Coordinates of C-alpha atoms in Angstrom, one line a residue:
Chain X
M8 CA 0.0 -0.1 0.2
M9 CA 2.3 2.5 1.0
P10 CA 5.8 1.5 -1.5
N11 CA 8.1 4.6 -0.7
P12 CA 6.8 6.7 2.1
S13 CA 9.4 8.9 2.6
L14 CA 9.7 10.0 -0.5
D15 CA 6.0 10.4 -0.7
L16 CA 6.0 12.3 2.0
E17 CA 8.5 15.1 1.2
D18 CA 6.5 15.0 -2.9
R19 CA 3.1 15.6 -1.1
L20 CA 3.9 18.1 1.3
A21 CA 6.4 19.8 -1.6
I22 CA 3.7 19.9 -4.0
Q23 CA 0.8 21.5 -1.1
D24 CA 3.3 24.4 -0.7
L25 CA 3.0 24.8 -4.2
L26 CA -0.6 25.3 -3.4
F27 CA -0.5 27.6 -0.9
R28 CA 2.9 29.8 -3.2
Y29 CA 0.5 30.1 -6.0
A30 CA -2.5 31.5 -4.2
R31 CA -0.6 34.0 -1.9
A32 CA 1.2 34.8 -5.1
A33 CA -2.4 35.8 -6.4
D34 CA -3.6 37.1 -3.2
T35 CA -0.2 39.5 -2.8
R36 CA -0.2 40.8 -6.3
D37 CA 3.5 39.0 -6.7
V38 CA 4.1 39.0 -10.5
A39 CA 7.6 37.2 -10.1
A40 CA 6.4 34.5 -7.5
F41 CA 3.4 33.8 -9.7
A42 CA 5.2 32.9 -12.7
G43 CA 7.5 30.6 -10.4
C44 CA 4.9 28.5 -9.9
F45 CA 5.5 27.7 -14.0
R46 CA 8.2 26.1 -15.4
P47 CA 10.3 29.3 -16.5
G48 CA 8.3 31.4 -19.4
R49 CA 5.2 29.0 -19.3
V50 CA 2.2 29.9 -17.2
H51 CA -0.8 27.9 -18.2
I52 CA -3.9 28.1 -17.1
T53 CA -7.2 27.1 -18.4
G54 CA -10.9 27.9 -16.8
P55 CA -14.7 28.7 -18.2
G56 CA -13.8 30.8 -21.1
F57 CA -10.5 32.0 -20.4
E58 CA -7.0 31.1 -21.2
V59 CA -4.2 32.8 -18.8
R60 CA -0.5 32.4 -20.3
D61 CA 1.4 35.5 -18.8
A62 CA 2.0 35.9 -15.2
Q63 CA 2.0 40.2 -15.5
Q64 CA -0.9 40.1 -17.1
N65 CA -3.1 37.6 -14.9
I66 CA -1.6 39.6 -12.1
D67 CA -2.7 43.3 -13.6
T68 CA -6.5 42.1 -14.8
L69 CA -6.6 40.8 -10.8
A70 CA -5.4 44.0 -9.2
S71 CA -7.7 45.6 -11.6
M72 CA -10.9 44.2 -11.0
F73 CA -10.5 43.6 -7.6
E74 CA -9.6 45.5 -4.4
W75 CA -9.0 42.4 -2.0
T76 CA -8.8 38.4 -2.8
M77 CA -8.0 35.2 -0.8
H78 CA -7.1 32.2 -2.4
K79 CA -8.5 29.4 0.2
V80 CA -7.1 26.4 -0.6
H81 CA -8.9 22.7 0.6
N82 CA -9.2 19.0 0.3
H83 CA -5.7 18.3 -2.1
E84 CA -5.3 15.2 -3.3
Y85 CA -2.1 14.4 -5.9
T86 CA -0.5 10.9 -7.4
V87 CA 3.4 11.4 -8.1
R88 CA 4.7 9.3 -10.8
D89 CA 8.5 10.3 -11.3
A90 CA 9.0 13.2 -12.0
Q91 CA 5.2 14.0 -12.5
A92 CA 2.3 14.4 -10.6
Q93 CA -1.5 14.6 -11.2
G94 CA -4.6 15.7 -8.8
Y95 CA -7.0 18.3 -7.7
C96 CA -7.2 20.9 -5.2
Y97 CA -10.1 22.5 -3.6
C98 CA -10.2 26.5 -3.4
V99 CA -12.5 29.0 -3.0
A100 CA -11.3 32.2 -4.3
T101 CA -12.6 35.5 -2.6
H102 CA -12.7 38.4 -4.6
V103 CA -13.5 42.2 -3.3
K104 CA -14.5 44.0 -5.8
R105 CA -16.1 48.2 -5.8
E106 CA -19.3 48.7 -8.4
Q107 CA -21.0 52.0 -7.6
G108 CA -19.2 52.4 -4.7
R109 CA -20.2 49.8 -3.1
R110 CA -18.5 46.2 -2.4
V111 CA -19.4 43.0 -3.4
K112 CA -17.5 39.6 -2.5
I113 CA -17.5 37.1 -5.3
D114 CA -16.5 33.5 -4.3
W115 CA -15.8 31.3 -6.6
H116 CA -15.5 27.8 -5.7
I117 CA -13.0 25.9 -7.9
R118 CA -11.9 22.5 -8.2
Y119 CA -8.1 22.8 -9.9
E120 CA -7.4 20.1 -12.4
D121 CA -3.7 20.5 -12.1
E122 CA -0.2 19.0 -14.2
L123 CA 2.5 19.1 -12.3
V124 CA 6.9 19.0 -12.9
R125 CA 9.5 18.2 -10.9
A126 CA 12.6 19.5 -12.3
D127 CA 16.0 20.9 -10.2
G128 CA 14.3 19.5 -7.1
A129 CA 11.3 21.8 -7.4
W130 CA 7.8 20.9 -8.6
R131 CA 6.1 23.1 -11.0
F132 CA 2.8 23.5 -12.3
V133 CA 2.6 22.7 -16.3
R134 CA -0.9 23.7 -16.4
R135 CA -3.9 24.4 -14.1
H136 CA -7.7 24.2 -15.1
L137 CA -10.3 25.5 -13.1
D138 CA -13.8 23.6 -12.8
V139 CA -15.7 26.3 -11.4
G140 CA -18.7 24.5 -10.1
L141 CA -20.3 27.1 -8.0
I142 CA -19.8 31.5 -8.2
E143 CA -21.6 33.2 -5.8
T144 CA -22.5 37.2 -5.7
L145 CA -23.1 38.9 -2.6
P146 CA -23.3 42.5 -1.7
L147 CA -20.9 43.3 1.5
D148 CA -22.2 46.9 1.9
Chain Q
M4 CA 6.7 14.8 23.4
M5 CA 7.2 13.2 19.8
P6 CA 7.6 9.3 20.3
N7 CA 7.8 7.9 16.8
P8 CA 8.0 11.2 14.7
S9 CA 8.2 9.0 10.9
L10 CA 5.4 6.4 12.0
D11 CA 3.1 9.4 13.1
L12 CA 3.8 11.6 9.6
E13 CA 2.6 8.5 7.3
D14 CA -0.3 7.6 9.6
R15 CA -1.1 10.7 9.5
L16 CA -1.4 12.1 6.2
A17 CA -2.8 8.9 5.1
I18 CA -5.9 9.5 8.0
Q19 CA -5.7 13.5 6.2
D20 CA -6.1 11.1 2.9
L21 CA -8.9 9.2 3.6
L22 CA -10.4 12.6 5.0
F23 CA -10.0 13.5 1.1
R24 CA -11.5 11.0 -0.3
Y25 CA -14.6 10.8 1.6
A26 CA -15.2 14.5 0.1
R27 CA -14.1 13.1 -3.2
A28 CA -16.4 10.4 -3.4
A29 CA -19.7 12.4 -1.7
D30 CA -19.2 15.1 -4.2
T31 CA -18.4 12.9 -7.0
R32 CA -21.0 10.7 -6.2
D33 CA -19.0 7.7 -6.4
V34 CA -20.7 5.0 -5.0
A35 CA -17.8 2.3 -4.4
A36 CA -15.4 5.0 -3.4
F37 CA -17.8 5.9 -0.8
A38 CA -18.2 3.0 1.0
G39 CA -14.3 2.4 0.4
C40 CA -13.8 4.7 3.2
F41 CA -15.5 2.6 5.6
R42 CA -14.6 -1.5 6.8
P43 CA -16.4 -3.7 4.0
G44 CA -19.9 -3.3 4.0
R45 CA -19.6 -1.3 7.6
V46 CA -20.8 2.3 6.5
H47 CA -21.6 4.2 9.5
I48 CA -22.4 7.8 10.0
T49 CA -24.8 9.6 12.6
G50 CA -25.5 12.8 12.7
P51 CA -28.4 15.1 14.3
G52 CA -32.2 13.0 13.3
F53 CA -30.2 10.6 10.6
E54 CA -28.1 7.7 11.0
V55 CA -26.5 6.4 7.5
R56 CA -25.6 2.4 7.0
D57 CA -25.6 2.0 3.4
A58 CA -23.2 3.8 0.5
Q59 CA -25.6 3.6 -2.4
Q60 CA -28.8 4.9 -0.4
N61 CA -26.7 8.1 1.3
I62 CA -25.2 9.2 -2.8
D63 CA -28.7 8.2 -4.3
T64 CA -29.8 10.7 -1.5
L65 CA -27.4 13.1 -2.0
A66 CA -27.8 13.2 -5.5
S67 CA -31.7 13.4 -5.9
M68 CA -31.1 16.3 -3.1
F69 CA -28.5 18.7 -4.5
E70 CA -27.6 19.7 -8.1
W71 CA -23.8 20.1 -6.8
T72 CA -21.7 19.4 -3.6
M73 CA -18.8 19.7 -2.3
H74 CA -17.5 19.2 0.7
K75 CA -14.4 21.9 2.2
V76 CA -12.0 20.1 4.8
H77 CA -10.1 22.3 7.1
N78 CA -8.6 21.9 10.5
H79 CA -8.2 17.9 11.3
E80 CA -6.7 15.9 14.5
Y81 CA -6.8 12.8 15.4
T82 CA -5.0 10.6 17.6
V83 CA -3.2 7.2 16.5
R84 CA -3.4 4.7 19.0
D85 CA -1.8 0.7 17.4
A86 CA -4.0 0.5 14.8
Q87 CA -7.1 2.9 16.1
A88 CA -7.4 6.0 16.3
Q89 CA -9.5 9.2 17.0
G90 CA -10.3 12.5 16.5
Y91 CA -11.9 15.2 14.6
C92 CA -12.2 17.3 11.6
Y93 CA -14.1 20.5 10.6
C94 CA -15.8 20.7 7.2
V95 CA -18.3 22.4 5.5
A96 CA -20.5 21.1 3.0
T97 CA -21.4 23.1 0.6
H98 CA -24.7 22.1 -0.9
V99 CA -26.6 23.6 -4.3
K100 CA -30.2 22.8 -4.5
R101 CA -33.2 24.0 -6.6
E102 CA -36.5 24.8 -5.1
Q103 CA -39.0 26.3 -7.7
G104 CA -36.8 27.1 -10.3
R105 CA -33.9 29.4 -7.9
R106 CA -30.8 28.3 -6.5
V107 CA -30.0 27.7 -2.9
K108 CA -26.8 27.0 -1.0
I109 CA -26.7 25.8 2.1
D110 CA -23.8 25.4 4.1
W111 CA -23.2 22.9 6.7
H112 CA -20.8 23.5 9.1
I113 CA -19.5 20.2 10.3
R114 CA -16.8 18.9 13.3
Y115 CA -17.1 15.2 12.7
E116 CA -16.1 13.2 14.9
D117 CA -14.4 10.3 13.7
E118 CA -13.5 6.5 15.0
L119 CA -10.8 5.3 11.9
V120 CA -9.4 1.9 11.7
R121 CA -6.0 0.8 9.8
A122 CA -6.7 -2.9 8.4
D123 CA -3.8 -4.1 5.6
G124 CA -2.0 -1.0 5.6
A125 CA -4.8 1.5 4.9
W126 CA -6.8 3.9 7.6
R127 CA -10.7 3.5 7.4
F128 CA -14.0 4.8 9.1
V129 CA -15.3 3.0 11.6
R130 CA -17.8 5.7 12.4
R131 CA -18.4 9.4 11.4
H132 CA -20.2 11.3 13.9
L133 CA -21.3 15.0 12.7
D134 CA -21.5 17.7 15.1
V135 CA -23.3 20.4 13.0
G136 CA -22.8 23.5 14.6
L137 CA -24.2 26.1 11.9
I138 CA -26.8 25.7 8.9
E139 CA -27.0 28.4 6.9
T140 CA -28.9 28.8 3.6
L141 CA -28.8 31.6 0.9
P142 CA -30.4 32.0 -2.2
L143 CA -28.4 32.2 -5.2
D144 CA -30.4 33.7 -7.7
Chain T
M7 CA 16.3 23.2 -2.6
M8 CA 15.4 20.6 0.5
P9 CA 18.7 20.7 3.3
N10 CA 16.9 18.6 6.0
P11 CA 13.6 17.4 5.0
S12 CA 12.7 14.7 7.9
L13 CA 13.3 17.2 9.8
D14 CA 11.3 19.9 7.9
L15 CA 8.5 17.5 8.1
E16 CA 8.7 16.9 11.9
D17 CA 8.5 20.6 11.9
R18 CA 6.1 22.1 9.9
L19 CA 3.1 19.1 10.9
A20 CA 4.1 20.0 14.8
I21 CA 3.6 24.1 13.8
Q22 CA 0.5 22.8 11.7
D23 CA -0.8 21.0 14.9
L24 CA -0.1 24.4 17.0
L25 CA -2.8 26.2 14.4
F26 CA -5.6 23.5 14.5
R27 CA -5.0 23.5 18.6
Y28 CA -5.3 27.2 18.9
A29 CA -8.4 27.1 16.7
R30 CA -10.1 24.3 19.3
A31 CA -9.2 26.1 22.2
A32 CA -10.9 29.0 21.3
D33 CA -14.1 27.1 19.6
T34 CA -14.6 25.1 22.6
R35 CA -13.7 28.1 24.8
D36 CA -11.0 26.0 26.5
V37 CA -8.6 28.4 28.6
A38 CA -5.7 26.2 29.3
A39 CA -5.4 24.9 26.1
F40 CA -5.4 28.8 24.2
A41 CA -2.8 29.5 27.0
G42 CA -0.5 26.6 26.0
C43 CA 0.0 27.6 22.7
F44 CA 2.1 30.1 23.5
R45 CA 5.0 30.6 26.1
P46 CA 3.9 30.0 30.1
G47 CA 2.6 32.8 30.9
R48 CA 3.1 34.8 27.7
V49 CA 0.1 35.3 25.5
H50 CA 0.0 37.9 23.1
I51 CA -2.3 38.1 20.3
T52 CA -2.2 41.9 18.1
G53 CA -5.0 42.9 15.4
P54 CA -6.8 45.9 14.4
G55 CA -7.6 48.0 17.1
F56 CA -7.3 45.2 19.9
E57 CA -4.1 43.5 21.8
V58 CA -4.5 40.1 23.7
R59 CA -2.4 39.0 26.5
D60 CA -4.6 36.9 28.5
A61 CA -5.9 33.8 27.9
Q62 CA -8.3 33.6 30.5
Q63 CA -10.0 37.2 29.5
N64 CA -9.4 36.3 25.7
I65 CA -11.9 33.0 25.9
D66 CA -14.2 34.9 28.2
T67 CA -14.6 37.8 25.7
L68 CA -15.3 35.0 22.7
A69 CA -18.0 33.1 24.9
S70 CA -20.2 36.7 26.1
M71 CA -20.1 37.8 22.4
F72 CA -20.8 34.7 20.8
E73 CA -22.7 31.7 21.2
W74 CA -20.8 29.5 18.4
T75 CA -17.0 30.3 17.0
M76 CA -15.6 27.9 14.1
H77 CA -11.9 28.7 13.4
K78 CA -11.2 27.3 9.9
V79 CA -7.4 27.5 9.1
H80 CA -6.7 27.0 5.5
N81 CA -2.8 27.8 3.6
H82 CA -0.2 27.7 5.9
E83 CA 3.5 28.8 5.2
Y84 CA 6.4 28.9 8.0
T85 CA 10.4 29.1 8.1
V86 CA 12.0 27.3 9.8
R87 CA 15.1 28.4 11.5
D88 CA 16.7 26.4 14.3
A89 CA 14.1 26.8 17.5
Q90 CA 12.2 30.0 15.6
A91 CA 9.6 29.9 13.2
Q92 CA 8.0 32.7 11.7
G93 CA 5.3 32.8 8.5
Y94 CA 1.4 32.9 8.1
C95 CA -2.1 30.9 7.9
Y96 CA -5.5 32.0 5.9
C97 CA -8.3 31.6 8.7
V98 CA -12.2 32.4 8.5
A99 CA -13.6 32.4 12.1
T100 CA -16.8 32.1 11.4
H101 CA -19.2 33.9 14.8
V102 CA -22.5 33.3 15.5
K103 CA -24.0 36.2 18.1
R104 CA -27.8 36.9 18.4
E105 CA -29.2 40.5 18.2
Q106 CA -32.0 41.0 19.3
G107 CA -33.6 37.8 19.4
R108 CA -32.0 37.4 15.8
R109 CA -29.1 35.2 14.6
V110 CA -25.9 37.1 12.8
K111 CA -23.0 35.3 11.1
I112 CA -19.5 37.6 11.5
D113 CA -17.0 36.2 9.3
W114 CA -12.9 37.1 9.9
H115 CA -11.1 36.6 6.5
I116 CA -8.3 36.8 8.6
R117 CA -4.2 36.6 7.3
Y118 CA -2.2 35.2 10.3
E119 CA 1.1 36.8 11.4
D120 CA 3.1 34.2 13.3
E121 CA 6.5 34.3 15.0
L122 CA 6.9 30.8 16.8
V123 CA 9.6 29.5 18.9
R124 CA 10.2 25.5 20.0
A125 CA 11.1 24.5 23.5
D126 CA 11.2 21.6 25.4
G127 CA 10.3 19.3 21.9
A128 CA 7.0 21.7 21.7
W129 CA 6.5 24.6 19.0
R130 CA 4.3 27.5 20.7
F131 CA 3.5 30.9 19.2
V132 CA 5.4 34.1 20.2
R133 CA 3.1 36.6 19.5
R134 CA -0.2 36.0 16.4
H135 CA -0.7 39.0 14.5
L136 CA -4.5 39.5 12.6
D137 CA -4.8 41.2 9.0
V138 CA -7.9 40.8 9.0
G139 CA -8.7 41.5 5.0
L140 CA -12.1 41.1 5.3
I141 CA -15.5 41.5 8.0
E142 CA -18.5 40.1 6.5
T143 CA -21.9 40.3 8.0
L144 CA -24.7 38.2 6.9
P145 CA -28.1 37.8 8.8
L146 CA -29.2 34.0 10.0
D147 CA -32.7 34.4 11.0

């Protein structure tokens, strides 16, 4: 059942770290950290009606649309095979924007379908695909 | 303080995996995977006013009542003693249903009180008891 | 990239446990457990407009203001250097209070900025600082 547990533990925690680093990079508008979650020069995110290939552009869009975001990571299950991994994580991405002077909260309930690769000792995303199960909009003021 | 940490790490991550697998089985309506979270033929879930003993029936009920669910797992603390474990996890189970053509979101804030057993190298639930601290209902449309 | 992974794993899981123990102590109104998350006699929490130095007083305040709370821990990233650590975790603290007979839910979206120290084999908080990014109030009844 557990062929190589000690290796598994390091990989799985490194992958978990990557999930959190991605969230932090998005929430702090850190372009370099966001790009660093993917292979060099190869940001790749797909979702309903959009495709992202550029870290700067993605962070700029996020910053221009929302006052504040919080990407809350939940459940995560990944399978590692050699230097590749695939799996999913649950995430509720909370976005706050201002519309006509009033704040609105938009919660995206996301299941990220991820492909990852390990190179030079670090796990990075090859691609993240967003399965957005629920978008909830709520006035705050 | 840490008598056998390497063993602890494997057990605790295996238990964490079980929490996520249960959530995924419920959310993807996977009867076999759901049943596989418990001892063979012995599904056992209790909660306020209900008792579940059958995986098929439980998944059928979930599927007939809700369009979509997401069982988001949070904090989790388990104590392992030999081949047994007990502890709790926090979970917000988000359910979307349709009432008179309008979607409604129902969030259950759950503290699962769990008993687990390890057999054949795998952790499984003996019983899950739901302490539902808060049920929140919100129209989506 | 991973200088001493096995040590890292134990430390990081011990720190994760501390995050969960703090949440549980707050949610179950357990003064001794709450105090035990900090160095002996040195509870220290700061946030917008408040400073907490006393476990009993903090739990009493929580208990008097709210019928029920749930501190849901999400993303967490900590850096360990010798017997010290610092980092952050995301937490949504859900509070339920009663106002004029009606229940109200108050969600605090918190980024805890933490300093920790390891002594006698256990990690404890030196100080937690709450960066509260969003407070959301919602009537329940």
